[in-house]
Amino acid sequence: NQEMPVPKIKHDWYQTETHVIVEVRIKKLDPKDVKVEFHPTSLSVSAKLALGSEYSLELDLAHPVVPDQSAYKVLSTKLEIKLRKEEGVRWSALEGDGAPPLPGGTPAAGGGGQSGAAVKGPYASGRDWSKIEKTLAAEAEEKKEGEAALNEMFQKIYADASDDVKKAMNKSFSESGGTVLSTNWNEIAKEKTSVKPPDGMEYRKWD
């Protein structure tokens, strides 16, 4: 008399604010053949399958539940078990050591003392991103100030300059595409100012 092999049966879980729902994928169960025991930190399920074999599931729950307010339903495609959470906190896993969840959700790594370490930023690299953001903002501000000071200086030179210097500045600046600014009209008047982009850059004319 060979024993029937027990078919592989999957169970899934999901949660709401108040409940954890475990679904066992067994079709056409007879409610009379299903036994579910609720304990504060564990769950025990046994069911007789249509082929005569026995299904059992023992779970050590991650956090405490309220057995009196937990229930199960036998549906045509599955067994649905609703566990009432003792505290309305998000579970990060279904199974665990039954410890009360920490406020804010997931249990501390290594049993406590770690919860504050991960709050610094959303990344695990240990960088303080708010500090980096501030530094970048300050650099951008400095760059802006630097450009403004440069423009102001050019404007001042231009305002105080003689006609020849103004002509030299205008001609050199416009002919070089904004890459050269000269105040020497004698030199600039002779020929077209060539473009001198910064090192490593190339100048392209727009069509």
PDB file of C-alpha atoms in Angstrom:
ATOM      1  CA  ASN A   1       0.000   0.000   0.000  1.00  0.00           C
ATOM      2  CA  GLN A   2       1.881   3.016  -1.318  1.00  0.00           C
ATOM      3  CA  GLU A   3       1.348   6.408   0.278  1.00  0.00           C
ATOM      4  CA  MET A   4      -0.007   9.098  -2.038  1.00  0.00           C
ATOM      5  CA  PRO A   5       2.614  11.781  -2.800  1.00  0.00           C
ATOM      6  CA  VAL A   6       1.588  15.117  -1.368  1.00  0.00           C
ATOM      7  CA  PRO A   7       1.204  17.657  -4.218  1.00  0.00           C
ATOM      8  CA  LYS A   8       3.241  20.854  -3.942  1.00  0.00           C
ATOM      9  CA  ILE A   9       0.908  23.484  -2.561  1.00  0.00           C
ATOM     10  CA  LYS A  10       1.753  27.170  -2.579  1.00  0.00           C
ATOM     11  CA  HIS A  11       0.793  29.700   0.013  1.00  0.00           C
ATOM     12  CA  ASP A  12       0.969  33.473  -0.432  1.00  0.00           C
ATOM     13  CA  TRP A  13       0.331  36.365   1.897  1.00  0.00           C
ATOM     14  CA  TYR A  14      -0.515  40.049   1.758  1.00  0.00           C
ATOM     15  CA  GLN A  15      -1.577  42.613   4.319  1.00  0.00           C
ATOM     16  CA  THR A  16      -3.893  45.488   5.045  1.00  0.00           C
ATOM     17  CA  GLU A  17      -3.538  48.004   7.848  1.00  0.00           C
ATOM     18  CA  THR A  18      -5.299  45.696  10.314  1.00  0.00           C
ATOM     19  CA  HIS A  19      -4.919  42.149   8.947  1.00  0.00           C
ATOM     20  CA  VAL A  20      -2.429  39.724   7.440  1.00  0.00           C
ATOM     21  CA  ILE A  21      -4.096  37.424   4.904  1.00  0.00           C
ATOM     22  CA  VAL A  22      -2.582  34.011   4.136  1.00  0.00           C
ATOM     23  CA  GLU A  23      -3.883  32.194   1.057  1.00  0.00           C
ATOM     24  CA  VAL A  24      -3.322  28.459   0.617  1.00  0.00           C
ATOM     25  CA  ARG A  25      -3.880  27.379  -2.988  1.00  0.00           C
ATOM     26  CA  ILE A  26      -5.962  24.222  -2.553  1.00  0.00           C
ATOM     27  CA  LYS A  27      -9.034  23.751  -4.733  1.00  0.00           C
ATOM     28  CA  LYS A  28     -12.301  22.080  -3.767  1.00  0.00           C
ATOM     29  CA  LEU A  29     -11.611  21.683  -0.064  1.00  0.00           C
ATOM     30  CA  ASP A  30     -14.354  20.364   2.147  1.00  0.00           C
ATOM     31  CA  PRO A  31     -14.733  22.757   5.126  1.00  0.00           C
ATOM     32  CA  LYS A  32     -15.198  19.675   7.381  1.00  0.00           C
ATOM     33  CA  ASP A  33     -11.683  18.520   6.474  1.00  0.00           C
ATOM     34  CA  VAL A  34      -9.978  21.811   7.328  1.00  0.00           C
ATOM     35  CA  LYS A  35      -8.537  22.611  10.730  1.00  0.00           C
ATOM     36  CA  VAL A  36      -6.946  25.997  11.476  1.00  0.00           C
ATOM     37  CA  GLU A  37      -5.491  26.855  14.881  1.00  0.00           C
ATOM     38  CA  PHE A  38      -4.705  30.460  15.738  1.00  0.00           C
ATOM     39  CA  HIS A  39      -2.073  31.283  18.383  1.00  0.00           C
ATOM     40  CA  PRO A  40      -0.675  34.734  19.320  1.00  0.00           C
ATOM     41  CA  THR A  41       2.591  34.142  17.429  1.00  0.00           C
ATOM     42  CA  SER A  42       1.934  31.049  15.297  1.00  0.00           C
ATOM     43  CA  LEU A  43      -0.537  29.494  12.888  1.00  0.00           C
ATOM     44  CA  SER A  44      -1.284  25.828  12.316  1.00  0.00           C
ATOM     45  CA  VAL A  45      -3.237  24.564   9.312  1.00  0.00           C
ATOM     46  CA  SER A  46      -4.143  21.002   8.388  1.00  0.00           C
ATOM     47  CA  ALA A  47      -6.463  19.809   5.635  1.00  0.00           C
ATOM     48  CA  LYS A  48      -7.454  16.511   4.081  1.00  0.00           C
ATOM     49  CA  LEU A  49      -6.950  16.614   0.336  1.00  0.00           C
ATOM     50  CA  ALA A  50      -9.235  15.027  -2.249  1.00  0.00           C
ATOM     51  CA  LEU A  51      -6.691  12.285  -3.008  1.00  0.00           C
ATOM     52  CA  GLY A  52      -6.587  11.205   0.609  1.00  0.00           C
ATOM     53  CA  SER A  53      -3.247  12.812   1.457  1.00  0.00           C
ATOM     54  CA  GLU A  54      -2.834  15.308   4.272  1.00  0.00           C
ATOM     55  CA  TYR A  55      -1.708  18.942   3.949  1.00  0.00           C
ATOM     56  CA  SER A  56      -0.227  20.776   6.890  1.00  0.00           C
ATOM     57  CA  LEU A  57       1.291  24.222   7.323  1.00  0.00           C
ATOM     58  CA  GLU A  58       2.994  25.473  10.479  1.00  0.00           C
ATOM     59  CA  LEU A  59       4.032  29.125  10.574  1.00  0.00           C
ATOM     60  CA  ASP A  60       5.941  31.022  13.250  1.00  0.00           C
ATOM     61  CA  LEU A  61       4.615  34.520  12.700  1.00  0.00           C
ATOM     62  CA  ALA A  62       6.844  37.585  12.505  1.00  0.00           C
ATOM     63  CA  HIS A  63       4.653  39.565  14.939  1.00  0.00           C
ATOM     64  CA  PRO A  64       1.775  38.908  17.376  1.00  0.00           C
ATOM     65  CA  VAL A  65      -1.819  38.469  16.185  1.00  0.00           C
ATOM     66  CA  VAL A  66      -5.169  38.378  18.018  1.00  0.00           C
ATOM     67  CA  PRO A  67      -6.471  34.770  17.767  1.00  0.00           C
ATOM     68  CA  ASP A  68     -10.042  35.669  18.885  1.00  0.00           C
ATOM     69  CA  GLN A  69     -10.379  38.151  16.021  1.00  0.00           C
ATOM     70  CA  SER A  70      -8.808  35.953  13.336  1.00  0.00           C
ATOM     71  CA  ALA A  71     -10.806  33.723  10.997  1.00  0.00           C
ATOM     72  CA  TYR A  72     -10.616  31.573   7.871  1.00  0.00           C
ATOM     73  CA  LYS A  73     -12.799  30.884   4.826  1.00  0.00           C
ATOM     74  CA  VAL A  74     -12.849  27.857   2.545  1.00  0.00           C
ATOM     75  CA  LEU A  75     -13.357  29.003  -1.053  1.00  0.00           C
ATOM     76  CA  SER A  76     -13.601  26.920  -4.229  1.00  0.00           C
ATOM     77  CA  THR A  77     -10.022  27.753  -5.310  1.00  0.00           C
ATOM     78  CA  LYS A  78      -8.244  28.361  -2.009  1.00  0.00           C
ATOM     79  CA  LEU A  79      -8.258  28.523   1.759  1.00  0.00           C
ATOM     80  CA  GLU A  80      -8.161  32.143   2.974  1.00  0.00           C
ATOM     81  CA  ILE A  81      -6.910  32.855   6.496  1.00  0.00           C
ATOM     82  CA  LYS A  82      -7.289  36.355   7.993  1.00  0.00           C
ATOM     83  CA  LEU A  83      -5.031  37.110  10.943  1.00  0.00           C
ATOM     84  CA  ARG A  84      -5.855  40.184  12.982  1.00  0.00           C
ATOM     85  CA  LYS A  85      -2.678  42.183  13.705  1.00  0.00           C
ATOM     86  CA  GLU A  86      -2.145  43.028  17.348  1.00  0.00           C
ATOM     87  CA  GLU A  87      -0.695  46.366  16.214  1.00  0.00           C
ATOM     88  CA  GLY A  88      -1.606  48.157  12.988  1.00  0.00           C
ATOM     89  CA  VAL A  89       1.978  48.278  11.766  1.00  0.00           C
ATOM     90  CA  ARG A  90       3.340  47.100   8.415  1.00  0.00           C
ATOM     91  CA  TRP A  91       5.003  43.668   8.495  1.00  0.00           C
ATOM     92  CA  SER A  92       8.160  43.248   6.427  1.00  0.00           C
ATOM     93  CA  ALA A  93       7.840  39.429   6.491  1.00  0.00           C
ATOM     94  CA  LEU A  94       5.226  36.815   7.332  1.00  0.00           C
ATOM     95  CA  GLU A  95       7.458  34.564   9.402  1.00  0.00           C
ATOM     96  CA  GLY A  96       9.798  35.485  12.239  1.00  0.00           C
ATOM     97  CA  ASP A  97      10.267  35.330  16.002  1.00  0.00           C
ATOM     98  CA  GLY A  98       6.909  36.796  17.023  1.00  0.00           C
ATOM     99  CA  ALA A  99       8.457  39.978  18.433  1.00  0.00           C
ATOM    100  CA  PRO A 100       6.247  43.078  18.608  1.00  0.00           C
ATOM    101  CA  PRO A 101       6.829  45.297  15.563  1.00  0.00           C
ATOM    102  CA  LEU A 102       8.713  48.551  16.002  1.00  0.00           C
ATOM    103  CA  PRO A 103       6.779  51.783  15.408  1.00  0.00           C
ATOM    104  CA  GLY A 104       7.216  52.747  11.788  1.00  0.00           C
ATOM    105  CA  GLY A 105       7.132  49.241  10.375  1.00  0.00           C
ATOM    106  CA  THR A 106      10.049  46.931   9.881  1.00  0.00           C
ATOM    107  CA  PRO A 107      11.814  45.223  12.799  1.00  0.00           C
ATOM    108  CA  ALA A 108      15.300  46.416  13.685  1.00  0.00           C
ATOM    109  CA  ALA A 109      18.169  44.478  12.126  1.00  0.00           C
ATOM    110  CA  GLY A 110      19.996  42.305  14.624  1.00  0.00           C
ATOM    111  CA  GLY A 111      17.381  42.676  17.341  1.00  0.00           C
ATOM    112  CA  GLY A 112      17.483  46.373  18.158  1.00  0.00           C
ATOM    113  CA  GLY A 113      19.904  49.222  18.427  1.00  0.00           C
ATOM    114  CA  GLN A 114      20.039  49.584  14.624  1.00  0.00           C
ATOM    115  CA  SER A 115      16.793  51.369  13.940  1.00  0.00           C
ATOM    116  CA  GLY A 116      18.224  54.894  13.994  1.00  0.00           C
ATOM    117  CA  ALA A 117      21.175  54.138  11.724  1.00  0.00           C
ATOM    118  CA  ALA A 118      19.154  53.700   8.564  1.00  0.00           C
ATOM    119  CA  VAL A 119      17.186  56.922   8.878  1.00  0.00           C
ATOM    120  CA  LYS A 120      19.931  59.205   7.535  1.00  0.00           C
ATOM    121  CA  GLY A 121      18.996  58.812   3.871  1.00  0.00           C
ATOM    122  CA  PRO A 122      17.258  56.499   1.463  1.00  0.00           C
ATOM    123  CA  TYR A 123      20.535  55.008   0.216  1.00  0.00           C
ATOM    124  CA  ALA A 124      22.699  52.468   2.001  1.00  0.00           C
ATOM    125  CA  SER A 125      26.016  54.026   0.987  1.00  0.00           C
ATOM    126  CA  GLY A 126      26.258  56.012   4.218  1.00  0.00           C
ATOM    127  CA  ARG A 127      26.440  59.331   2.386  1.00  0.00           C
ATOM    128  CA  ASP A 128      24.611  62.273   3.828  1.00  0.00           C
ATOM    129  CA  TRP A 129      22.701  63.357   0.733  1.00  0.00           C
ATOM    130  CA  SER A 130      21.265  66.542   2.260  1.00  0.00           C
ATOM    131  CA  LYS A 131      24.824  67.740   2.935  1.00  0.00           C
ATOM    132  CA  ILE A 132      25.863  66.978  -0.655  1.00  0.00           C
ATOM    133  CA  GLU A 133      22.818  68.854  -1.978  1.00  0.00           C
ATOM    134  CA  LYS A 134      23.734  71.906   0.100  1.00  0.00           C
ATOM    135  CA  THR A 135      27.332  71.828  -1.198  1.00  0.00           C
ATOM    136  CA  LEU A 136      26.140  71.628  -4.813  1.00  0.00           C
ATOM    137  CA  ALA A 137      23.704  74.497  -4.266  1.00  0.00           C
ATOM    138  CA  ALA A 138      26.493  76.622  -2.741  1.00  0.00           C
ATOM    139  CA  GLU A 139      28.804  75.862  -5.678  1.00  0.00           C
ATOM    140  CA  ALA A 140      26.087  76.843  -8.167  1.00  0.00           C
ATOM    141  CA  GLU A 141      25.561  80.080  -6.234  1.00  0.00           C
ATOM    142  CA  GLU A 142      29.289  80.846  -6.294  1.00  0.00           C
ATOM    143  CA  LYS A 143      29.435  80.191 -10.047  1.00  0.00           C
ATOM    144  CA  LYS A 144      26.490  82.519 -10.565  1.00  0.00           C
ATOM    145  CA  GLU A 145      28.146  85.196  -8.455  1.00  0.00           C
ATOM    146  CA  GLY A 146      31.418  84.729 -10.353  1.00  0.00           C
ATOM    147  CA  GLU A 147      29.695  85.179 -13.724  1.00  0.00           C
ATOM    148  CA  ALA A 148      27.756  88.202 -12.450  1.00  0.00           C
ATOM    149  CA  ALA A 149      30.975  89.809 -11.159  1.00  0.00           C
ATOM    150  CA  LEU A 150      32.671  89.164 -14.498  1.00  0.00           C
ATOM    151  CA  ASN A 151      29.784  90.725 -16.432  1.00  0.00           C
ATOM    152  CA  GLU A 152      29.774  93.678 -14.061  1.00  0.00           C
ATOM    153  CA  MET A 153      33.487  94.163 -14.604  1.00  0.00           C
ATOM    154  CA  PHE A 154      33.065  94.107 -18.400  1.00  0.00           C
ATOM    155  CA  GLN A 155      30.171  96.539 -18.167  1.00  0.00           C
ATOM    156  CA  LYS A 156      32.288  98.877 -16.025  1.00  0.00           C
ATOM    157  CA  ILE A 157      35.241  98.716 -18.481  1.00  0.00           C
ATOM    158  CA  TYR A 158      32.792  99.324 -21.344  1.00  0.00           C
ATOM    159  CA  ALA A 159      31.106 102.275 -19.602  1.00  0.00           C
ATOM    160  CA  ASP A 160      34.441 103.973 -18.835  1.00  0.00           C
ATOM    161  CA  ALA A 161      36.017 103.122 -22.198  1.00  0.00           C
ATOM    162  CA  SER A 162      36.732 105.439 -25.127  1.00  0.00           C
ATOM    163  CA  ASP A 163      34.940 104.965 -28.441  1.00  0.00           C
ATOM    164  CA  ASP A 164      37.840 102.983 -29.881  1.00  0.00           C
ATOM    165  CA  VAL A 165      37.882 100.598 -26.935  1.00  0.00           C
ATOM    166  CA  LYS A 166      34.097 100.135 -27.187  1.00  0.00           C
ATOM    167  CA  LYS A 167      34.409  99.410 -30.901  1.00  0.00           C
ATOM    168  CA  ALA A 168      37.230  96.924 -30.230  1.00  0.00           C
ATOM    169  CA  MET A 169      35.213  95.155 -27.539  1.00  0.00           C
ATOM    170  CA  ASN A 170      32.077  94.935 -29.703  1.00  0.00           C
ATOM    171  CA  LYS A 171      33.899  93.790 -32.839  1.00  0.00           C
ATOM    172  CA  SER A 172      36.112  91.195 -31.131  1.00  0.00           C
ATOM    173  CA  PHE A 173      33.235  89.798 -29.077  1.00  0.00           C
ATOM    174  CA  SER A 174      30.747  89.461 -31.946  1.00  0.00           C
ATOM    175  CA  GLU A 175      33.263  88.157 -34.537  1.00  0.00           C
ATOM    176  CA  SER A 176      34.681  85.528 -32.185  1.00  0.00           C
ATOM    177  CA  GLY A 177      31.272  84.215 -31.128  1.00  0.00           C
ATOM    178  CA  GLY A 178      31.772  85.495 -27.578  1.00  0.00           C
ATOM    179  CA  THR A 179      35.160  83.769 -27.084  1.00  0.00           C
ATOM    180  CA  VAL A 180      37.442  86.797 -27.355  1.00  0.00           C
ATOM    181  CA  LEU A 181      37.117  90.249 -25.802  1.00  0.00           C
ATOM    182  CA  SER A 182      39.780  92.781 -26.731  1.00  0.00           C
ATOM    183  CA  THR A 183      40.161  96.483 -25.895  1.00  0.00           C
ATOM    184  CA  ASN A 184      42.907  97.109 -28.464  1.00  0.00           C
ATOM    185  CA  TRP A 185      41.171  98.814 -31.429  1.00  0.00           C
ATOM    186  CA  ASN A 186      44.421  99.195 -33.445  1.00  0.00           C
ATOM    187  CA  GLU A 187      44.868  95.422 -33.467  1.00  0.00           C
ATOM    188  CA  ILE A 188      41.169  94.482 -33.825  1.00  0.00           C
ATOM    189  CA  ALA A 189      40.484  97.012 -36.623  1.00  0.00           C
ATOM    190  CA  LYS A 190      43.022  95.331 -38.956  1.00  0.00           C
ATOM    191  CA  GLU A 191      41.412  91.895 -39.310  1.00  0.00           C
ATOM    192  CA  LYS A 192      38.521  89.670 -38.297  1.00  0.00           C
ATOM    193  CA  THR A 193      38.871  88.250 -34.786  1.00  0.00           C
ATOM    194  CA  SER A 194      39.139  84.461 -34.914  1.00  0.00           C
ATOM    195  CA  VAL A 195      37.192  82.208 -32.612  1.00  0.00           C
ATOM    196  CA  LYS A 196      39.135  80.949 -29.583  1.00  0.00           C
ATOM    197  CA  PRO A 197      37.067  78.454 -27.614  1.00  0.00           C
ATOM    198  CA  PRO A 198      38.331  77.258 -24.222  1.00  0.00           C
ATOM    199  CA  ASP A 199      40.769  74.310 -24.208  1.00  0.00           C
ATOM    200  CA  GLY A 200      39.129  71.008 -25.015  1.00  0.00           C
ATOM    201  CA  MET A 201      36.069  72.667 -26.630  1.00  0.00           C
ATOM    202  CA  GLU A 202      35.268  73.069 -30.273  1.00  0.00           C
ATOM    203  CA  TYR A 203      33.265  75.909 -31.761  1.00  0.00           C
ATOM    204  CA  ARG A 204      30.325  75.077 -33.978  1.00  0.00           C
ATOM    205  CA  LYS A 205      28.371  77.559 -35.979  1.00  0.00           C
ATOM    206  CA  TRP A 206      24.620  77.175 -35.967  1.00  0.00           C
ATOM    207  CA  ASP A 207      23.093  76.774 -39.429  1.00  0.00           C
TER     208      ASP A 207
END
